[in-house]
């Protein structure tokens, strides 16, 4: 993700996730930490200070032992590496799965740099960037002691491309690998020769063949889809019930919707792994914990980590910022992420651009910002889909960014043939207070111009696979608006935009992240981008796409993301990684 290549379409790495930036202060909290006690080395605990984990490692230690306690308000899409697209999951998955390439466990921008993981080195390009070769390290083993080979990586990649079975996750491999036309999936066409796309000439070597050159292929190699899976242990959709570990931890208990526990994987060899410290004896991950209760437990020291990584909820934010001791325990990162609401043109009358514009004109944009915690903790009011940290970004002044323009909204309603307004359904993730507050703010502001919203909350774990991201469900249930957010897979226009603006990524089976943008002009511009060899030319076209998105009112931007994270008591090696813009989960320890 942050590797620059001289080849065409070089990419820089960045992030899937959630974040914010800021200031200073000191103090420490007197409460007893989870997993508590003093450091085993006898060294004093690190002094708390605001943003102490933003650019440096806070409380560094190599001490082993203890149980790291995590919690989340709702289960996410999947622990299966071939079926997941939440940033929190990509961050966590590195403790039990090893991809060909991963992100350097380091604070800030350094954490966006790619490093070899299963592979001995980053990829070796040939054929003008259409062929990429990786050599696996020797001595790699699964949790049952069987050797990991290149064939296990190939099988995992091909398996992840079955978007009927595994509806979540990106489509990069589907879109770029030079697959034979008669290949459908590892389950439907297991005997089709796929060497035109992926070769494994020996147990240590894997070679990827692309349909067109891409100089940033190491970004693909860092995807969870390259985490090896033994074919004889694959149980399809049930594989999530027992993922076979290749990293230092393995699943002990999997209780869907309740908890995950992980213990040490005795067949992980640290000699093969220069990335991981593997400090805790295990992990306890509680699911379905009320978001406000979760914040209180982290503040009191009863928990170490809110796995979602989106920062404290509004209920706790005032307490954190007004208490010098608590503020000193917080970090304020900025993310390459936008929180926004999709305006879905599949549902009348939002198939009319003026009706879509009426939504944006009538929205109280300050209210949406406050739903995420205000400017400091939520982020700046977004004027487009692209965050300003990306090349090609330009500020778009197409719509008001204040408390709404009722006159403009009424004009748009008249233009779309609905002068008295209309009704529609708005979806949001039920366990996320900020998304619920977003929906309630829109409901109130749009009611003033005659647009009536009925709010429907859906579970996070299936939000994209079964509800807002499943086209037939959306149409059948009349969902015209859906809150969501997006963080960059890596830090350029392609890594941020491609999966959410290209209509060709939309699948009827569900698992879509592009909920509302179906535009042939945008699709054509994306194709044009890959004819350009200069970064500036490609960046400019992504900026044009962003403008087209707003001109056609396909989304209502909320904020360019910030957050307030609270550092866990009783934990070591705490820092915000630029790869995910949340705390890096890979090498956390317990005092």
XYZ file of C-alpha atoms in Angstrom:
591
model
C 0.000 0.000 0.000
C 2.637 2.694 0.317
C 5.110 1.190 -2.096
C 5.841 3.396 -5.083
C 6.607 1.719 -8.406
C 8.183 3.039 -11.590
C 5.727 0.928 -13.529
C 2.432 2.229 -14.875
C -0.341 2.690 -12.338
C 1.955 2.893 -9.311
C 0.044 3.160 -6.078
C 0.585 4.354 -2.567
C -0.832 2.487 0.367
C -3.275 3.594 2.942
C -6.349 2.379 4.590
C -9.767 0.869 5.173
C -11.119 2.430 8.318
C -11.715 5.273 10.678
C -9.841 8.305 12.273
C -8.730 12.171 13.308
C -5.844 14.849 14.104
C -4.789 17.370 16.907
C -3.139 18.784 20.180
C -1.624 18.285 23.691
C -1.999 17.738 27.474
C -0.706 15.396 30.177
C -1.906 13.306 33.093
C -2.803 9.730 33.840
C -5.910 7.942 35.011
C -6.042 6.363 38.460
C -8.335 3.489 37.517
C -7.191 -0.136 37.500
C -6.303 -1.376 34.005
C -7.751 -4.487 32.401
C -5.205 -7.228 32.648
C -3.606 -4.725 35.120
C -0.450 -4.568 37.141
C 2.903 -2.954 36.495
C 5.149 -3.772 33.591
C 7.131 -6.989 34.031
C 10.371 -5.130 33.412
C 9.762 -2.979 36.492
C 9.760 0.145 34.297
C 7.248 2.851 35.216
C 4.118 3.117 33.100
C 4.364 5.563 30.196
C 3.142 9.101 30.919
C -0.178 9.831 29.246
C -0.350 12.781 26.871
C -2.839 13.830 24.210
C -1.891 12.291 20.843
C 0.950 10.302 22.447
C 0.033 7.316 20.247
C -0.411 9.230 17.014
C 3.136 9.280 15.660
C 5.034 7.203 18.226
C 4.657 3.876 20.029
C 3.077 4.497 23.418
C 4.263 2.287 26.298
C 6.622 0.070 24.238
C 7.356 -3.377 25.629
C 8.285 -6.912 24.584
C 6.762 -8.479 27.701
C 4.682 -11.580 26.967
C 1.611 -12.849 28.772
C -1.902 -11.803 29.706
C -5.194 -11.747 27.840
C -6.022 -8.823 25.566
C -9.703 -7.914 25.900
C -11.608 -6.486 22.942
C -15.292 -5.777 22.348
C -17.565 -4.500 19.609
C -21.200 -3.447 19.516
C -22.097 -5.834 16.673
C -20.432 -8.689 14.818
C -18.798 -7.732 11.510
C -19.132 -9.416 8.120
C -16.845 -12.421 8.697
C -13.618 -13.719 10.208
C -13.154 -15.695 6.968
C -10.282 -13.971 5.103
C -12.022 -14.568 1.779
C -15.275 -12.927 2.862
C -14.499 -9.717 4.721
C -14.283 -6.002 3.906
C -14.414 -4.151 7.218
C -11.239 -2.234 8.100
C -11.423 -3.482 11.689
C -11.421 -7.034 10.320
C -8.416 -6.433 8.060
C -6.589 -5.023 11.088
C -7.518 -7.926 13.388
C -7.089 -10.710 10.841
C -3.295 -10.319 10.914
C -3.123 -11.973 14.343
C -4.398 -15.300 12.963
C -3.767 -15.030 9.222
C -0.715 -14.163 7.141
C -1.075 -12.695 3.660
C 1.683 -12.552 1.034
C 2.319 -8.932 1.949
C 1.117 -6.853 4.898
C 1.444 -3.415 6.455
C 4.455 -2.415 8.501
C 3.462 -2.352 12.212
C 4.540 1.244 12.795
C 2.880 4.513 13.786
C 1.466 7.046 11.372
C 2.381 7.136 7.695
C 5.107 4.525 8.215
C 2.313 2.032 8.892
C 1.070 2.416 5.303
C 4.248 0.938 3.903
C 4.028 -2.606 2.625
C 6.294 -5.336 3.963
C 6.666 -8.991 2.919
C 4.796 -11.424 5.172
C 4.385 -14.975 3.856
C 6.557 -13.863 0.945
C 10.304 -13.384 1.238
C 10.099 -10.010 -0.481
C 7.687 -7.698 -2.226
C 6.568 -8.803 -5.660
C 8.886 -9.065 -8.655
C 7.269 -7.553 -11.735
C 7.849 -8.653 -15.316
C 6.106 -8.428 -18.684
C 5.724 -4.687 -18.245
C 3.831 -5.058 -14.974
C 1.396 -7.760 -16.131
C 3.174 -10.604 -14.266
C 4.011 -10.648 -10.544
C 6.056 -13.340 -8.786
C 6.386 -14.088 -5.061
C 8.544 -16.625 -3.230
C 7.202 -17.984 0.066
C 9.408 -18.247 3.128
C 10.509 -21.720 4.196
C 9.154 -23.367 7.340
C 5.618 -21.967 7.123
C 2.914 -24.127 8.754
C -0.820 -24.127 9.425
C -2.098 -24.575 12.973
C -2.283 -28.364 12.484
C 1.402 -28.528 11.534
C 0.946 -29.124 7.803
C 3.217 -27.037 5.529
C 1.846 -23.945 3.832
C 2.525 -23.995 0.097
C 1.937 -21.696 -2.852
C -1.021 -23.897 -3.835
C -2.775 -22.951 -0.563
C -2.394 -19.272 -1.449
C -3.642 -19.860 -5.007
C -6.661 -21.758 -3.733
C -7.465 -18.980 -1.237
C -7.340 -16.278 -3.917
C -9.515 -18.233 -6.362
C -11.934 -19.126 -3.575
C -12.341 -15.474 -2.524
C -13.470 -14.613 -6.062
C -16.690 -16.639 -5.709
C -18.983 -13.706 -4.992
C -22.097 -15.858 -4.831
C -20.691 -17.870 -1.931
C -18.579 -15.105 -0.376
C -20.508 -11.926 -1.043
C -18.235 -9.619 0.956
C -14.800 -8.370 0.047
C -13.286 -6.506 -2.916
C -13.364 -7.593 -6.565
C -9.801 -6.630 -7.524
C -8.725 -10.187 -8.346
C -11.956 -10.806 -10.286
C -11.365 -7.677 -12.334
C -7.637 -8.024 -13.024
C -6.545 -11.675 -13.150
C -6.310 -13.271 -16.611
C -8.750 -16.075 -15.864
C -10.027 -18.574 -18.452
C -13.563 -17.798 -19.609
C -14.908 -21.172 -18.470
C -13.771 -20.705 -14.852
C -16.694 -19.931 -12.533
C -15.448 -20.821 -9.058
C -13.427 -23.385 -7.125
C -16.716 -25.077 -6.266
C -18.568 -24.994 -9.597
C -15.623 -25.560 -11.975
C -12.885 -27.163 -9.850
C -11.240 -28.922 -12.820
C -10.707 -25.850 -15.007
C -7.017 -25.031 -15.443
C -6.377 -21.562 -14.021
C -2.639 -21.314 -14.737
C -3.331 -18.449 -17.134
C -4.166 -16.398 -14.024
C -2.095 -17.974 -11.217
C 0.784 -20.423 -11.569
C 2.467 -22.413 -8.801
C 5.559 -23.925 -10.460
C 6.761 -25.219 -7.077
C 5.612 -25.172 -3.447
C 7.364 -21.871 -2.744
C 6.566 -19.886 -5.886
C 3.337 -18.185 -6.939
C 2.998 -16.182 -10.157
C 0.058 -13.868 -10.932
C -0.853 -12.967 -14.523
C -2.928 -9.831 -15.133
C -5.070 -8.826 -18.108
C -3.386 -5.417 -18.070
C -0.404 -3.912 -16.294
C -0.685 -2.605 -12.763
C 2.396 -1.324 -10.986
C 0.758 -1.403 -7.558
C -0.017 -5.127 -7.457
C 1.608 -5.452 -4.022
C -1.571 -3.733 -2.768
C -3.511 -6.756 -4.048
C -1.013 -9.115 -2.417
C -1.789 -7.470 0.936
C -5.499 -8.300 0.688
C -6.833 -10.905 3.150
C -7.736 -13.026 0.107
C -4.060 -14.093 -0.118
C -4.141 -15.640 3.379
C -3.650 -19.368 2.648
C -6.494 -21.854 3.037
C -5.978 -25.641 2.847
C -8.375 -27.013 0.240
C -9.134 -30.146 2.238
C -10.217 -28.027 5.246
C -12.423 -25.621 3.300
C -16.076 -25.852 4.337
C -17.396 -22.994 2.203
C -19.587 -20.537 4.096
C -19.066 -22.581 7.280
C -15.295 -22.013 7.176
C -15.846 -18.933 9.340
C -16.725 -21.349 12.162
C -13.096 -22.520 12.241
C -10.582 -20.578 10.177
C -7.315 -22.519 9.948
C -4.638 -20.222 11.363
C -1.387 -19.336 9.641
C -0.498 -16.619 12.164
C 0.566 -16.767 15.829
C -2.986 -17.207 17.191
C -5.758 -19.673 16.415
C -9.445 -19.726 17.255
C -10.337 -21.592 20.427
C -14.052 -20.756 20.604
C -16.338 -19.221 17.992
C -19.765 -18.295 19.351
C -21.585 -16.436 16.589
C -22.868 -13.069 17.755
C -21.429 -13.532 21.257
C -17.673 -13.969 21.458
C -14.456 -15.161 19.902
C -11.511 -16.448 21.902
C -8.059 -17.025 20.444
C -5.094 -18.859 21.924
C -1.487 -19.306 20.860
C -0.813 -21.328 17.697
C 2.003 -23.668 18.697
C 2.887 -24.340 15.058
C 3.614 -20.695 14.277
C 7.380 -20.263 14.031
C 8.623 -16.768 14.953
C 11.753 -17.454 12.893
C 9.560 -17.221 9.772
C 7.872 -13.998 10.866
C 9.787 -10.721 11.273
C 6.543 -8.727 11.641
C 4.775 -10.165 14.709
C 5.731 -10.034 18.391
C 2.857 -12.319 19.533
C 2.864 -10.924 23.079
C -0.510 -11.808 24.690
C -1.296 -15.371 25.708
C -4.676 -14.953 24.060
C -7.538 -12.691 23.020
C -11.097 -12.366 24.280
C -13.446 -10.600 21.857
C -16.963 -9.846 23.107
C -19.708 -9.150 20.547
C -22.999 -7.296 20.921
C -21.829 -4.934 23.672
C -23.819 -1.693 23.811
C -21.631 1.033 22.268
C -21.999 3.448 25.195
C -21.325 0.691 27.750
C -18.287 -0.311 25.730
C -16.878 3.236 25.967
C -17.434 3.285 29.719
C -15.640 -0.032 30.153
C -12.621 1.217 28.195
C -12.539 4.439 30.226
C -12.668 2.444 33.478
C -9.988 -0.022 32.341
C -12.301 -3.051 32.146
C -11.610 -3.439 28.385
C -8.582 -2.698 26.236
C -9.953 -2.091 22.737
C -13.149 -1.083 20.959
C -12.609 -3.275 17.916
C -14.662 -1.011 15.620
C -11.926 1.623 15.864
C -14.275 4.521 15.097
C -13.701 6.414 18.333
C -15.850 7.125 21.358
C -19.554 7.751 20.938
C -21.134 11.189 21.513
C -22.275 10.175 25.019
C -18.668 9.727 26.180
C -17.024 12.384 24.028
C -17.829 15.350 26.288
C -16.549 13.458 29.299
C -13.268 12.597 27.562
C -12.583 16.101 26.269
C -13.534 17.889 29.507
C -11.520 15.642 31.844
C -7.772 16.404 31.564
C -6.829 12.893 32.690
C -9.070 11.228 30.097
C -8.105 13.631 27.329
C -4.474 12.817 28.029
C -5.294 9.181 27.254
C -6.779 10.001 23.839
C -5.556 10.248 20.271
C -7.155 12.276 17.494
C -6.287 10.757 14.069
C -7.488 11.853 10.631
C -8.513 9.132 8.178
C -8.751 8.781 4.425
C -12.441 8.085 4.932
C -15.759 9.712 4.165
C -18.995 9.132 6.053
C -21.908 9.627 3.687
C -25.454 8.637 2.766
C -26.154 6.874 -0.524
C -29.156 8.238 -2.455
C -30.446 5.168 -4.267
C -31.870 5.879 -7.713
C -33.366 2.395 -8.047
C -36.207 3.536 -5.805
C -38.667 6.138 -7.212
C -38.857 9.074 -7.072
C -35.094 9.109 -6.480
C -34.616 7.881 -10.039
C -35.041 11.585 -10.852
C -31.898 13.676 -10.333
C -33.860 16.690 -9.069
C -35.517 14.602 -6.347
C -32.031 13.458 -5.341
C -30.830 17.067 -5.292
C -33.753 18.006 -3.048
C -32.324 15.617 -0.428
C -28.952 17.364 -0.485
C -30.396 20.902 -0.520
C -32.745 20.103 2.363
C -30.170 18.373 4.559
C -28.832 20.116 7.650
C -25.144 19.509 6.991
C -24.116 20.892 10.381
C -26.542 18.436 11.962
C -24.831 15.583 10.111
C -21.441 16.807 11.332
C -22.748 16.945 14.900
C -24.074 13.393 14.566
C -20.464 12.276 14.229
C -19.243 14.394 17.132
C -18.718 17.841 15.606
C -15.722 19.250 13.747
C -13.146 18.072 16.289
C -14.316 14.489 16.720
C -16.409 13.934 13.594
C -14.601 15.771 10.847
C -14.988 18.588 8.375
C -18.248 18.833 6.423
C -17.625 16.948 3.183
C -18.412 18.580 -0.153
C -17.723 15.462 -2.196
C -17.029 11.758 -1.900
C -13.218 11.930 -2.139
C -11.303 12.962 0.998
C -8.917 15.929 0.586
C -5.922 13.704 1.390
C -6.134 12.097 -2.073
C -4.454 13.302 -5.245
C -6.925 14.854 -7.685
C -9.166 16.183 -4.910
C -10.798 19.544 -5.439
C -13.310 21.356 -3.288
C -16.763 21.176 -4.843
C -19.176 23.989 -4.031
C -22.289 22.561 -5.681
C -24.497 22.514 -2.588
C -24.834 24.493 0.675
C -22.865 23.193 3.651
C -24.830 24.959 6.369
C -28.154 24.035 7.911
C -29.907 23.498 4.583
C -31.528 25.600 1.864
C -35.300 25.079 1.988
C -35.964 27.311 -1.024
C -33.540 25.359 -3.230
C -34.971 22.069 -1.974
C -38.510 23.209 -2.867
C -37.333 24.261 -6.352
C -35.790 20.821 -6.872
C -38.961 19.089 -5.662
C -41.060 21.095 -8.119
C -38.597 20.276 -10.930
C -38.942 16.540 -10.229
C -42.723 16.652 -10.128
C -43.064 16.320 -6.335
C -43.850 19.877 -5.181
C -45.439 18.607 -1.963
C -42.555 16.245 -1.205
C -42.442 12.451 -0.976
C -41.796 9.566 1.387
C -38.935 7.057 1.432
C -37.119 4.625 3.755
C -33.688 5.331 5.232
C -31.406 2.475 6.354
C -28.620 2.684 8.926
C -26.543 0.277 11.037
C -28.618 -0.182 14.162
C -25.769 -0.689 16.634
C -23.946 2.509 15.607
C -25.175 5.569 17.537
C -23.522 7.985 15.089
C -25.371 6.473 12.131
C -28.649 6.510 14.037
C -28.044 10.183 14.887
C -27.319 10.847 11.195
C -30.623 9.266 10.188
C -32.544 11.201 12.864
C -30.934 14.489 11.815
C -31.927 13.907 8.195
C -35.421 12.886 9.204
C -35.870 16.186 11.047
C -34.329 18.499 8.443
C -35.973 16.903 5.392
C -39.390 16.952 7.062
C -39.202 20.753 6.851
C -39.282 20.580 3.033
C -41.920 17.851 2.802
C -39.685 14.773 2.529
C -40.771 12.141 5.056
C -38.215 9.529 6.111
C -39.072 6.264 7.823
C -35.938 5.001 9.585
C -34.948 1.330 9.569
C -31.944 -0.037 11.451
C -30.189 -3.207 10.278
C -27.345 -5.279 11.802
C -23.778 -4.340 10.908
C -22.693 -7.915 10.169
C -25.179 -8.315 7.302
C -25.731 -4.669 6.364
C -24.045 -4.956 2.967
C -24.625 -8.652 2.277
C -28.359 -8.893 3.045
C -29.785 -5.392 3.410
C -28.455 -2.075 2.062
C -25.948 -3.817 -0.209
C -28.438 -6.315 -1.720
C -30.262 -4.728 -4.713
C -33.422 -6.821 -4.636
C -33.898 -6.202 -0.889
C -33.434 -2.456 -1.420
C -35.998 -2.327 -4.236
C -38.510 -4.599 -2.513
C -38.373 -2.564 0.696
C -38.229 0.875 -0.917
C -34.933 1.936 0.677
C -34.095 5.296 -0.859
C -31.316 6.347 1.513
C -28.620 4.317 3.295
C -25.906 5.579 5.622
C -22.428 4.139 5.215
C -18.797 5.140 5.039
C -15.704 4.260 3.085
C -11.985 4.274 3.768
C -9.246 3.809 1.206
C -7.960 0.309 0.503
C -4.763 2.169 -0.339
C -4.023 5.845 -0.653
C -4.850 6.875 -4.216
C -7.986 7.448 -6.281
C -8.130 3.829 -7.411
C -7.705 2.488 -3.875
C -10.458 4.729 -2.573
C -12.960 5.187 -5.397
C -13.052 2.114 -7.627
C -15.147 -0.190 -5.430
C -17.782 2.459 -4.652
C -18.314 4.308 -7.962
C -17.892 1.656 -10.684
C -21.326 0.194 -11.515
C -19.660 -2.993 -12.769
C -18.735 -3.953 -9.199
C -22.440 -4.230 -8.276
C -23.615 -7.832 -7.813
C -27.202 -8.980 -7.537
C -26.106 -11.532 -4.912
C -25.362 -8.717 -2.446
C -22.222 -7.656 -0.619
C -22.087 -4.375 -2.541
C -20.406 -1.210 -1.294
C -21.449 0.849 -4.297
C -25.081 1.339 -3.280
C -26.195 4.127 -5.596
C -23.788 5.006 -8.427
C -24.734 3.503 -11.781
C -23.378 5.857 -14.407
C -21.923 4.865 -17.792
C -19.999 8.126 -18.009
C -18.222 7.307 -14.741
C -17.499 3.745 -15.892
C -15.982 5.121 -19.113
C -13.759 7.528 -17.170
C -12.511 4.657 -15.009
C -11.529 2.768 -18.156
C -9.795 5.916 -19.459
C -7.783 6.176 -16.234
C -6.034 2.907 -17.001
C -4.826 4.225 -20.338
C -2.913 7.012 -18.578
C 0.677 6.523 -17.479
C 1.077 9.802 -15.581
C -0.082 10.020 -11.972
C -1.334 13.583 -12.432
C -3.540 12.539 -15.354
C -5.072 9.699 -13.392
C -5.600 11.876 -10.328
C -7.366 14.517 -12.412
C -9.803 11.942 -13.814
C -10.668 10.660 -10.325
C -11.423 14.283 -9.426
C -13.720 14.544 -12.456
C -15.515 11.396 -11.339
C -16.035 12.891 -7.886
C -17.563 15.973 -9.484
C -19.885 13.833 -11.636
C -21.035 11.954 -8.513
C -22.064 15.229 -6.916
C -23.569 16.772 -10.055
C -25.841 13.748 -10.340
C -26.535 13.764 -6.561
C -25.734 10.077 -6.101
C -24.570 10.623 -2.505
C -25.069 13.069 0.344
C -21.595 13.570 1.850
C -21.428 13.788 5.634
C -17.915 14.352 6.984
C -14.336 13.628 6.078
C -13.584 11.428 9.023
C -11.937 12.216 12.315
C -12.263 10.377 15.625
C -11.241 10.418 19.258
C -9.688 7.126 20.327
C -8.956 6.324 23.972
C -5.726 4.454 24.667
C -6.266 1.288 26.690
C -4.965 1.022 30.213
C -2.816 -1.984 30.891
C -1.752 -2.342 27.245
C 1.633 -1.909 25.596
C 2.785 -0.959 22.077
C -0.211 1.297 21.473
C -0.178 3.463 18.357
C -2.376 4.614 15.492
C -1.427 2.987 12.210
C -1.787 4.879 8.950
C -2.869 1.640 7.307
C -6.225 1.619 9.105
C -6.291 4.944 10.993
C -7.084 3.117 14.224
C -4.901 1.446 16.823
C -2.726 -1.246 15.278
C -3.926 -4.577 16.711
C -0.969 -6.668 15.564
C 1.583 -6.181 18.332
C -0.425 -4.940 21.302
C 0.673 -6.435 24.589
C -0.699 -6.669 28.127
C 1.175 -5.407 31.185
